[in-house]
PDB file of C-alpha atoms in Angstrom:
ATOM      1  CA  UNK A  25     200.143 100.245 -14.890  1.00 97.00           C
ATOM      2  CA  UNK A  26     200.434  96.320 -15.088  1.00 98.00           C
ATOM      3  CA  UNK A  27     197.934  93.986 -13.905  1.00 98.00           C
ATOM      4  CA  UNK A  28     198.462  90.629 -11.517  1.00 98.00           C
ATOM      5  CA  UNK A  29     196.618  89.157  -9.704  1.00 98.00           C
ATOM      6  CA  UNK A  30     197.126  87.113  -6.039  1.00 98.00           C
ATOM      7  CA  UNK A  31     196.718  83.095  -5.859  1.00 98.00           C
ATOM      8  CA  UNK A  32     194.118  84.762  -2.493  1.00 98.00           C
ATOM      9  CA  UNK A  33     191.603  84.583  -4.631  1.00 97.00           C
ATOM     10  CA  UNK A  34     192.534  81.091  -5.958  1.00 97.00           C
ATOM     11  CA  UNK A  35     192.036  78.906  -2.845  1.00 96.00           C
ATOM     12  CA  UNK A  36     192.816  75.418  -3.546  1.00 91.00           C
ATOM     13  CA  UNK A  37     194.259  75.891  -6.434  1.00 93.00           C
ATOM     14  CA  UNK A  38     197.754  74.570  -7.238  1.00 93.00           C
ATOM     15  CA  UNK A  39     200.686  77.132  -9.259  1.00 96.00           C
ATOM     16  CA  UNK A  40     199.967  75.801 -12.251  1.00 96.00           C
ATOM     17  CA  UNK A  41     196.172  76.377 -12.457  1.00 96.00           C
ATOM     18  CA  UNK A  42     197.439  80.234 -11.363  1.00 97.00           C
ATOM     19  CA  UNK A  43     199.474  80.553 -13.927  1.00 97.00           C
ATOM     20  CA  UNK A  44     196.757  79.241 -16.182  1.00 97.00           C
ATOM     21  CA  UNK A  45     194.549  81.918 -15.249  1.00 97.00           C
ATOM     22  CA  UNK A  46     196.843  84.782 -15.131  1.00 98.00           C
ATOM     23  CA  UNK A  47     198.587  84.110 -18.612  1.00 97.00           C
ATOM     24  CA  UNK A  48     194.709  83.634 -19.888  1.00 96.00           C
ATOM     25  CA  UNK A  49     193.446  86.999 -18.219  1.00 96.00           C
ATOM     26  CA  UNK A  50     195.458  89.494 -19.842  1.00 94.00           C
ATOM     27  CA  UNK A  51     197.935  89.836 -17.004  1.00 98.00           C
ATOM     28  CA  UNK A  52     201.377  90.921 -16.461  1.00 98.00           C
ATOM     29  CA  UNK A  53     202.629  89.170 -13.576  1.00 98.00           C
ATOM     30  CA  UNK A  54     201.666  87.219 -10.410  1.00 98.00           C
ATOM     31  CA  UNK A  55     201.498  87.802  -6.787  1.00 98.00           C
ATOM     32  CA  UNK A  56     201.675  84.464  -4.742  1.00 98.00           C
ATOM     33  CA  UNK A  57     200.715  84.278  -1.254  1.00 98.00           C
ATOM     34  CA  UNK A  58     203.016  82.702   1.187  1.00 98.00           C
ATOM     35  CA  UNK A  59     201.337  79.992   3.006  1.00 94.00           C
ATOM     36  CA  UNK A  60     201.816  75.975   2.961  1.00 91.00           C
ATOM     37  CA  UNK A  61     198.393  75.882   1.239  1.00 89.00           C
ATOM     38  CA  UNK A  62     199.764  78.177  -2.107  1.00 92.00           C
ATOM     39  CA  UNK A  63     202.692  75.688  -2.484  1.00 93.00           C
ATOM     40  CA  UNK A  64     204.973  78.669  -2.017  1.00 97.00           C
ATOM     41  CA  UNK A  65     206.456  79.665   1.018  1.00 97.00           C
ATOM     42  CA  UNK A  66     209.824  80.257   2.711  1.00 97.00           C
ATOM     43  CA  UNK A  67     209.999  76.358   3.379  1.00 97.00           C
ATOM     44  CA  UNK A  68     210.668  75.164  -0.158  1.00 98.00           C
ATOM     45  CA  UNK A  69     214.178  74.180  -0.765  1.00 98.00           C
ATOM     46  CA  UNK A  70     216.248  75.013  -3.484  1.00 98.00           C
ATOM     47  CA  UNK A  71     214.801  73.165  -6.179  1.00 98.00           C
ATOM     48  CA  UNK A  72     211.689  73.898  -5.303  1.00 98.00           C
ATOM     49  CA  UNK A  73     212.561  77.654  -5.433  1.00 98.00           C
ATOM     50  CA  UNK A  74     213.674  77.046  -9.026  1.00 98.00           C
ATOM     51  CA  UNK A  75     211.098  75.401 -10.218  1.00 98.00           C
ATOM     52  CA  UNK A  76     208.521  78.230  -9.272  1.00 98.00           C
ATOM     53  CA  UNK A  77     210.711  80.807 -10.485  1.00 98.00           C
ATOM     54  CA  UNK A  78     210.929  78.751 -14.096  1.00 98.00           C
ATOM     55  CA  UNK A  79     207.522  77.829 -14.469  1.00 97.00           C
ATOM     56  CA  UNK A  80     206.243  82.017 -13.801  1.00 98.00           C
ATOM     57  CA  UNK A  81     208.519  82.650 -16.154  1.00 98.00           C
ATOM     58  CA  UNK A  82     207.792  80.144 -18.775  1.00 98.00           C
ATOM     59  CA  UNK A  83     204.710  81.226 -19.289  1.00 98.00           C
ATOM     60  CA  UNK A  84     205.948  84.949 -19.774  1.00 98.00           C
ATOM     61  CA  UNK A  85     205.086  86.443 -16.277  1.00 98.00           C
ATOM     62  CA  UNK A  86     206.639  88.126 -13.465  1.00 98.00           C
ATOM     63  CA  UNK A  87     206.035  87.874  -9.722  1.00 98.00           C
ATOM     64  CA  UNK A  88     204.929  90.774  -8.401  1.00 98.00           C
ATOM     65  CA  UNK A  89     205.428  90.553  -5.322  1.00 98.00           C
ATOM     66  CA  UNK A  90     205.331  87.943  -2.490  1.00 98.00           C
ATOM     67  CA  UNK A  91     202.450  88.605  -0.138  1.00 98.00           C
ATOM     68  CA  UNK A  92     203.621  87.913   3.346  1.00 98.00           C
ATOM     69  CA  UNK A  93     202.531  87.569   6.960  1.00 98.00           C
ATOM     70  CA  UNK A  94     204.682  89.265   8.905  1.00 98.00           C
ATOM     71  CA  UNK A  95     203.300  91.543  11.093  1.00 98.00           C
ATOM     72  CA  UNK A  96     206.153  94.357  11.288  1.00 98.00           C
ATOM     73  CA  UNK A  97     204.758  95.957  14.355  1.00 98.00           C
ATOM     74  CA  UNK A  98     203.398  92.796  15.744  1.00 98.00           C
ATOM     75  CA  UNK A  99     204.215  93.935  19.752  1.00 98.00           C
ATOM     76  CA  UNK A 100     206.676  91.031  21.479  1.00 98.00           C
ATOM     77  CA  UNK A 101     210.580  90.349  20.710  1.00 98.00           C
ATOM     78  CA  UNK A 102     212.427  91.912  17.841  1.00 98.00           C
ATOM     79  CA  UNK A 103     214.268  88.508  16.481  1.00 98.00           C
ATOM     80  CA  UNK A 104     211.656  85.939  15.247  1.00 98.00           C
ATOM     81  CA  UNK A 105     209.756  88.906  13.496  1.00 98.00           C
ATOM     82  CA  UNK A 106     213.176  89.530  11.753  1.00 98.00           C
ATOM     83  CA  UNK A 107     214.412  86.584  11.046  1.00 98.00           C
ATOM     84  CA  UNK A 108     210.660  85.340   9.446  1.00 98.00           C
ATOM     85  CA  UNK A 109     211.080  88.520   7.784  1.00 98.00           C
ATOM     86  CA  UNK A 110     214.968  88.010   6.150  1.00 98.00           C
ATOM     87  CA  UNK A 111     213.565  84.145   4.917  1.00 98.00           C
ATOM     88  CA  UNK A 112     210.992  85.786   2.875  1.00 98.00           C
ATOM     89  CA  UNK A 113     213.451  88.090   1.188  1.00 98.00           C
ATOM     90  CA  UNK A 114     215.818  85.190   0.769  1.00 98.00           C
ATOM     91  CA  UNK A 115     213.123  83.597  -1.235  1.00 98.00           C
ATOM     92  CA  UNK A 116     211.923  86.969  -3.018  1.00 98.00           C
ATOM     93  CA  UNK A 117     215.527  86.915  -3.831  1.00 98.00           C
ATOM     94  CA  UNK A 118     215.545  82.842  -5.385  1.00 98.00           C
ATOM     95  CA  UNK A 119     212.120  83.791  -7.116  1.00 98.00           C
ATOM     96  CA  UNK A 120     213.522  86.663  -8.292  1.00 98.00           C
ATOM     97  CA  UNK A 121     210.565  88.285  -6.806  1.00 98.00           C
ATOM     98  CA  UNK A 122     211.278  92.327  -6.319  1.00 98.00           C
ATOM     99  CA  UNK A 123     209.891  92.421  -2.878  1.00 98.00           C
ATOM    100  CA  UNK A 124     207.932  91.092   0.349  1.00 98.00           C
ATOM    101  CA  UNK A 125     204.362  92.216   1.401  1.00 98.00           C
ATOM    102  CA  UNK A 126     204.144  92.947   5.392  1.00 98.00           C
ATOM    103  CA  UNK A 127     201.328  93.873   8.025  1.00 98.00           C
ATOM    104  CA  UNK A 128     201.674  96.343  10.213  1.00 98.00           C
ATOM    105  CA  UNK A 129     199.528  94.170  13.267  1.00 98.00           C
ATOM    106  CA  UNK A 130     200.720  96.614  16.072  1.00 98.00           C
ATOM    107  CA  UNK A 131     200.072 100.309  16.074  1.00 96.00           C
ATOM    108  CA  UNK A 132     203.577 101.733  17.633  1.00 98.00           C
ATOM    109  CA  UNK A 133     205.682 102.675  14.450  1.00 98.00           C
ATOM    110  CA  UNK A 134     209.189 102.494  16.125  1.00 98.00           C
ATOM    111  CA  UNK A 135     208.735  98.746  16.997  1.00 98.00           C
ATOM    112  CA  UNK A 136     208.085  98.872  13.118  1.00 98.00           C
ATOM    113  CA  UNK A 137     210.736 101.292  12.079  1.00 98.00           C
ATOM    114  CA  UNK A 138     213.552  99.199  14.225  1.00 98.00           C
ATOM    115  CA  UNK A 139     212.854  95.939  12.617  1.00 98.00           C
ATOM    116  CA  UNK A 140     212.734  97.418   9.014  1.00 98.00           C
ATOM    117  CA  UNK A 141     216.194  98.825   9.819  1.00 98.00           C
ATOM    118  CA  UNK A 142     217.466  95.719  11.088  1.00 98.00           C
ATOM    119  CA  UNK A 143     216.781  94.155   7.594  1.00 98.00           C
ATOM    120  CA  UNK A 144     217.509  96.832   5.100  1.00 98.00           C
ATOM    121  CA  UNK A 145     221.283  95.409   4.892  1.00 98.00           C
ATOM    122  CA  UNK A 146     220.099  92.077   4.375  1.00 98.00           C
ATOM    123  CA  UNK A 147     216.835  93.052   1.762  1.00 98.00           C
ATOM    124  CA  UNK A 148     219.793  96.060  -0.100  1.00 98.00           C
ATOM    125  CA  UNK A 149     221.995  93.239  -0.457  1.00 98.00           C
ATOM    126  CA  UNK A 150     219.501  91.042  -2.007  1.00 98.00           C
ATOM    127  CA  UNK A 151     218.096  93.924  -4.064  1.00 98.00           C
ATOM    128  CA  UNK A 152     214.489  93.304  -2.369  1.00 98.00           C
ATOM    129  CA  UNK A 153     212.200  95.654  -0.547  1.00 98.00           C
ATOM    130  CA  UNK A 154     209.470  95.411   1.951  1.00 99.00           C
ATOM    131  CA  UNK A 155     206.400  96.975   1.311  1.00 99.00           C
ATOM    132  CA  UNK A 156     203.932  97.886   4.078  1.00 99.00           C
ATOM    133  CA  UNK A 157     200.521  97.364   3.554  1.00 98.00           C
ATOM    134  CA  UNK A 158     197.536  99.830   4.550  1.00 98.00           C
ATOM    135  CA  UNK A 159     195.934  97.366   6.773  1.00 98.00           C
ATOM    136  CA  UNK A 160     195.050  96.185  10.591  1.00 98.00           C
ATOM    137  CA  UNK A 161     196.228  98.428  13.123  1.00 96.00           C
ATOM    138  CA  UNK A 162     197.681 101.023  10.605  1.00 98.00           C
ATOM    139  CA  UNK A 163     195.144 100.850   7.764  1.00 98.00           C
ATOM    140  CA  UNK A 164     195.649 104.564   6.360  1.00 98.00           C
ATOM    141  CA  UNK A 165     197.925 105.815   3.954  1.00 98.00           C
ATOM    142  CA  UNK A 166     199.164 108.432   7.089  1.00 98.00           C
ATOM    143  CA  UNK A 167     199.680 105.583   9.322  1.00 98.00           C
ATOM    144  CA  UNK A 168     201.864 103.562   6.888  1.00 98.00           C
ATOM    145  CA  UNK A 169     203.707 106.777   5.473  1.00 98.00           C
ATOM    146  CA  UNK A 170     204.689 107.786   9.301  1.00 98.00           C
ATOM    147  CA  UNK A 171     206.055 104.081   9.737  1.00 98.00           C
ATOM    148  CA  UNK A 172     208.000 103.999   6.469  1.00 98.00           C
ATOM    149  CA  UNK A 173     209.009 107.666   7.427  1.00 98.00           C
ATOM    150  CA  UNK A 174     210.369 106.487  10.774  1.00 98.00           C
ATOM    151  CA  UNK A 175     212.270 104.525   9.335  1.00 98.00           C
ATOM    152  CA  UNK A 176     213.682 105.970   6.986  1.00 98.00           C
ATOM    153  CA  UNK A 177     215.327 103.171   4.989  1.00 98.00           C
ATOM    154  CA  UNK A 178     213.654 104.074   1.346  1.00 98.00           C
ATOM    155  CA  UNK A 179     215.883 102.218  -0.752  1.00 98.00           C
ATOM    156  CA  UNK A 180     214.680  99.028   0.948  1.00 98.00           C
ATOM    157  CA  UNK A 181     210.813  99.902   1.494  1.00 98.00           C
ATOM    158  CA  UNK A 182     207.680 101.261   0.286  1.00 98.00           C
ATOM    159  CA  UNK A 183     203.695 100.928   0.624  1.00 99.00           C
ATOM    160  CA  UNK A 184     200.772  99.232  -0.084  1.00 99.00           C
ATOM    161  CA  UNK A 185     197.614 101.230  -0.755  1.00 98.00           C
ATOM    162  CA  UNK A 186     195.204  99.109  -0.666  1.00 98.00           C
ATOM    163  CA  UNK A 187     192.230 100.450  -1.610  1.00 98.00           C
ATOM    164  CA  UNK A 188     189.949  99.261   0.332  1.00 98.00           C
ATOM    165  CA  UNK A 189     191.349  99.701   4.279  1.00 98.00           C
ATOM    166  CA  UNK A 190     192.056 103.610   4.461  1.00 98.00           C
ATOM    167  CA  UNK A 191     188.745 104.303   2.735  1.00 98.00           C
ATOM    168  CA  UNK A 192     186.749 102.463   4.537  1.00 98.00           C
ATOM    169  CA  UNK A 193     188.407 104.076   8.127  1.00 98.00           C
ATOM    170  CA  UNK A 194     187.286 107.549   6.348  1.00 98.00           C
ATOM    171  CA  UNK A 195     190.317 108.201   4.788  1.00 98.00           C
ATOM    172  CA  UNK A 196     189.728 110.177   1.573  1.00 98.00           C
ATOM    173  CA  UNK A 197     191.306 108.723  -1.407  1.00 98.00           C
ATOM    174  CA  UNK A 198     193.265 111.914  -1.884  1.00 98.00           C
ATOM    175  CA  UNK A 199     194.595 112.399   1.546  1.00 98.00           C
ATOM    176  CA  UNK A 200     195.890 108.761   1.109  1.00 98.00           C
ATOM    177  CA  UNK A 201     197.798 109.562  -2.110  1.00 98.00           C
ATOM    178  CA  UNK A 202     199.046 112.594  -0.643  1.00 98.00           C
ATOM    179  CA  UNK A 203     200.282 110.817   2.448  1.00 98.00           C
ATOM    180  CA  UNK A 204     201.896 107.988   0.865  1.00 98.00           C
ATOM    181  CA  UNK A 205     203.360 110.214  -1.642  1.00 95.00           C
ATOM    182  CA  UNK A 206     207.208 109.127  -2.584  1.00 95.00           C
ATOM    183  CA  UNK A 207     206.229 105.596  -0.586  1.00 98.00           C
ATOM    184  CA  UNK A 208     203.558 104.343  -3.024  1.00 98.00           C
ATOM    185  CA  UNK A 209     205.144 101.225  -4.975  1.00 98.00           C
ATOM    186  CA  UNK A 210     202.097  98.862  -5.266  1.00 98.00           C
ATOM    187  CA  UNK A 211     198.212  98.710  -5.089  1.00 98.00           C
ATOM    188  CA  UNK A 212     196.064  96.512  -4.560  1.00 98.00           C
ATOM    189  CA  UNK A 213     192.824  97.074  -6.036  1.00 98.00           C
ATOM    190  CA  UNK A 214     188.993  95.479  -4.851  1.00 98.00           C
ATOM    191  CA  UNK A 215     185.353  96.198  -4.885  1.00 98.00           C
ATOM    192  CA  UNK A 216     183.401  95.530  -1.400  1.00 98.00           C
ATOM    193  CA  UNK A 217     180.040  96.188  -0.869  1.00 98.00           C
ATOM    194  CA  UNK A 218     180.694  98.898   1.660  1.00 98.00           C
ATOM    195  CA  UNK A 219     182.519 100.224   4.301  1.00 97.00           C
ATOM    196  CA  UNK A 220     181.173  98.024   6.531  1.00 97.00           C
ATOM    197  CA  UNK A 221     180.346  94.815   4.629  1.00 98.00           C
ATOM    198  CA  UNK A 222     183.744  94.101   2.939  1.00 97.00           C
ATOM    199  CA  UNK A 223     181.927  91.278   1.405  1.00 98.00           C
ATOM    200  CA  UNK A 224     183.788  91.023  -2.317  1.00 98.00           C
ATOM    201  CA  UNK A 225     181.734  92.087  -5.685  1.00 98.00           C
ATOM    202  CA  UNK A 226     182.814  92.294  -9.108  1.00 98.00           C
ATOM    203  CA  UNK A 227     184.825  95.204  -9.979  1.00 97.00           C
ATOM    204  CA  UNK A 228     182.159  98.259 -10.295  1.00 97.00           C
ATOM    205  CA  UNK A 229     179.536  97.125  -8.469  1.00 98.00           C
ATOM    206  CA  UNK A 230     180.374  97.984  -5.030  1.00 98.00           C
ATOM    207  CA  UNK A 231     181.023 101.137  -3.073  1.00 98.00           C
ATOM    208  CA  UNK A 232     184.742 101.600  -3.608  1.00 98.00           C
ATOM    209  CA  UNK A 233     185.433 104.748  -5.329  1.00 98.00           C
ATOM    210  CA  UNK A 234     187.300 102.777  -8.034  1.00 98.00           C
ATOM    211  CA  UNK A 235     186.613 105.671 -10.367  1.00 98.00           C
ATOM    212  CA  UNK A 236     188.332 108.390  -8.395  1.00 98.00           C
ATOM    213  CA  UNK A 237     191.335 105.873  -7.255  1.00 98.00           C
ATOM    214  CA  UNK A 238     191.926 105.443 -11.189  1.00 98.00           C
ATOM    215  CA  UNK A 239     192.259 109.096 -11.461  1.00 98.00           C
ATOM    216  CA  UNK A 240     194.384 109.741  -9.189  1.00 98.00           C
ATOM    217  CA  UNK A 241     196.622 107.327  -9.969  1.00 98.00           C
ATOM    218  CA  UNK A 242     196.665 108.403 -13.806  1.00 98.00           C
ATOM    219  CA  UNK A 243     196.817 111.965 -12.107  1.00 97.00           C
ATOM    220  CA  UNK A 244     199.809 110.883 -10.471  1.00 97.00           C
ATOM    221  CA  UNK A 245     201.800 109.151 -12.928  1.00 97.00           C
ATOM    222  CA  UNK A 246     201.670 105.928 -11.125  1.00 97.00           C
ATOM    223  CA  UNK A 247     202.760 103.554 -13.644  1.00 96.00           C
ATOM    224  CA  UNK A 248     203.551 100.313 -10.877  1.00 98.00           C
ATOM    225  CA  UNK A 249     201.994  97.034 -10.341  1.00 98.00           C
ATOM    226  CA  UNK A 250     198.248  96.729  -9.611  1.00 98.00           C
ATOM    227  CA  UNK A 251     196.809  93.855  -8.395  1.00 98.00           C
ATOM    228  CA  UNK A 252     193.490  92.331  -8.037  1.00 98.00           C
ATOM    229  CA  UNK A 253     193.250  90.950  -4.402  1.00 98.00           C
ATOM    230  CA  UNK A 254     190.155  88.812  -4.846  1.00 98.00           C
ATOM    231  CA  UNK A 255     189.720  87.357  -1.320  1.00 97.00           C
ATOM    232  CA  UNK A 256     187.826  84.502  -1.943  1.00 97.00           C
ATOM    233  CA  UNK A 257     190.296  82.526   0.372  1.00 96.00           C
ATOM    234  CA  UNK A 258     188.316  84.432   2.953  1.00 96.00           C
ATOM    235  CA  UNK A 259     184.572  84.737   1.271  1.00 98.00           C
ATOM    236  CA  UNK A 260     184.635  81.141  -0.550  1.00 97.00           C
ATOM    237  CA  UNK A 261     180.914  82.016  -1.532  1.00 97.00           C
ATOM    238  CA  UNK A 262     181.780  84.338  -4.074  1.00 98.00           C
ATOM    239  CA  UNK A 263     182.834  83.402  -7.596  1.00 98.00           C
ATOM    240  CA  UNK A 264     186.177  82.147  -8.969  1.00 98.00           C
ATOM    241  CA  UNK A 265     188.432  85.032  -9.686  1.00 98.00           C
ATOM    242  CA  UNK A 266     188.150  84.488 -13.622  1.00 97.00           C
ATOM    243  CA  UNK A 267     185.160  86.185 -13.325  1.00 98.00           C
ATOM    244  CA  UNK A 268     186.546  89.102 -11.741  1.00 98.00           C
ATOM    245  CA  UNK A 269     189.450  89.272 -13.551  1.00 98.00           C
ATOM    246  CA  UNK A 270     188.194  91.144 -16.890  1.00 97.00           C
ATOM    247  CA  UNK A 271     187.118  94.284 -15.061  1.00 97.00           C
ATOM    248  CA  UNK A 272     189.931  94.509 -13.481  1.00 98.00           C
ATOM    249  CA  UNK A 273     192.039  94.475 -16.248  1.00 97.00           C
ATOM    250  CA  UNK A 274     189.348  96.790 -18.026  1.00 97.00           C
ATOM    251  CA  UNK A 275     190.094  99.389 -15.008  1.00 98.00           C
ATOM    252  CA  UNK A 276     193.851  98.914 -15.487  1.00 98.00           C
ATOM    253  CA  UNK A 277     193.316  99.714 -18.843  1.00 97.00           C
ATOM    254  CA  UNK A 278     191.048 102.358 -18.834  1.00 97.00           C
ATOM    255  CA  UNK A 279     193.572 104.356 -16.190  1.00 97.00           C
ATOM    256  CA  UNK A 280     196.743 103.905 -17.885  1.00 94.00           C
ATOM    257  CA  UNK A 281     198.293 107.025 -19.032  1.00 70.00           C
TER     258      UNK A 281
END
């Protein structure tokens, strides 16, 4: 497995103080949130674009992935969904970024399934995916594997497990595995302090079965991208994501094959 680590947990903090702390934390790669605030989003213009994608690289990382906003399922009209959607693969393509993180925000998969189909031309042609994260509406590794199943496009996407969402809707941790099955292309890994307080805590200290998650994913063979998804963008109370950083790279270590 190889470790990055999302600029959510970095509020206010510019790409080069990311890259900083990645580079300095043992990992492998970045995965940059797309919002005005992160300096990276589907706005930049082309030298902007190249200047992100040569200073990650510079300092010997990848991009992970580019964590999105789109909500896939998000009910209303098909084209501004898609067409949001197809800008952030153009830039995943100019960052050389291998794919786009999406929400479901809607619960009926073929509103889902039609607009992932309607971009799998565009995202095969750019050699980018879309990955579905287990979140909102559809926050269960079942939920996301019958969207992705739906649609049937698996050259073009894949999932998110999250570790947090479908166990904390009472999803076991093997069920989600099971479910996501030949879908599962990222995690995102987190400690909360329960189910019902997603309040973030240092790796280990919560209620996450972070144990059992390694296992399976050792278990599995799962040798993808985790990342540590320290929301402090949300929780700005809780400390700076370098403190977080060396347990998670401890648990990426420990469940490596």
């Amino acid at each position: 497995m190889k470790l990055a680590v999302s600029t959510l947990g970095m509020p206010g903090e510019g790409l080069g103080r990311a890259i900083e702390i990645a580079a300095g934390h043992g990992c492998q790669g970045l995965e940059l949130r797309l919002h005005p605030d992160t300096g990276v989003h589907a706005g930049l213009g082309p030298e902007e674009r190249r200047a992100v994608r040569e200073r990650v690289e510079q300092a010997g990382l990848e991009i992970a992935a580019l964590a999105g906003y789109v909500g896939i399922c998000e009910p209303g009209p098909d084209e501004p969904v898609i067409e949001a959607l197809l800008a952030d693969l153009r830039l995943a393509a100019d960052l050389d970024a291998p794919a786009v993180r999406v929400f479901p925000r809607g619960g009926d998969p073929a509103v889902g399934a039609r607009r992932l189909k309607a971009v799998s031309g565009t995202a095969a042609a750019l050699g980018r995916r879309v990955f579905v994260e287990t979140h909102d509406s559809m926050a269960t590794g079942a939920a996301v594997a019958g969207l992705l199943a739906e649609a049937a496009c698996p050259e073009t996407t894949g999932a998110i497990w999250d570790l947090l969402h479908p166990w904390r809707h009472g999803e076991s941790l093997t069920a989600t595995l099971t479910a996501l099955g030949p879908y599962l292309a990222y995690v995102q890994v987190k400690d909360a302090v329960s189910a019902q307080d997603t309040t973030p805590v240092p790796m280990g200290a919560g209620s996450v079965p972070l144990t059992e998650a390694g296992e399976l994913l050792r278990g599995a063979g799962y040798d993808g991208w985790v990342s540590l998804e320290w929301e402090r963008t949300w929780y700005p109370q809780v400390a700076p994501v370098e403190e977080i950083l060396p347990g998670a790279a401890d648990w990426v270590r420990r469940f490596t094959a």
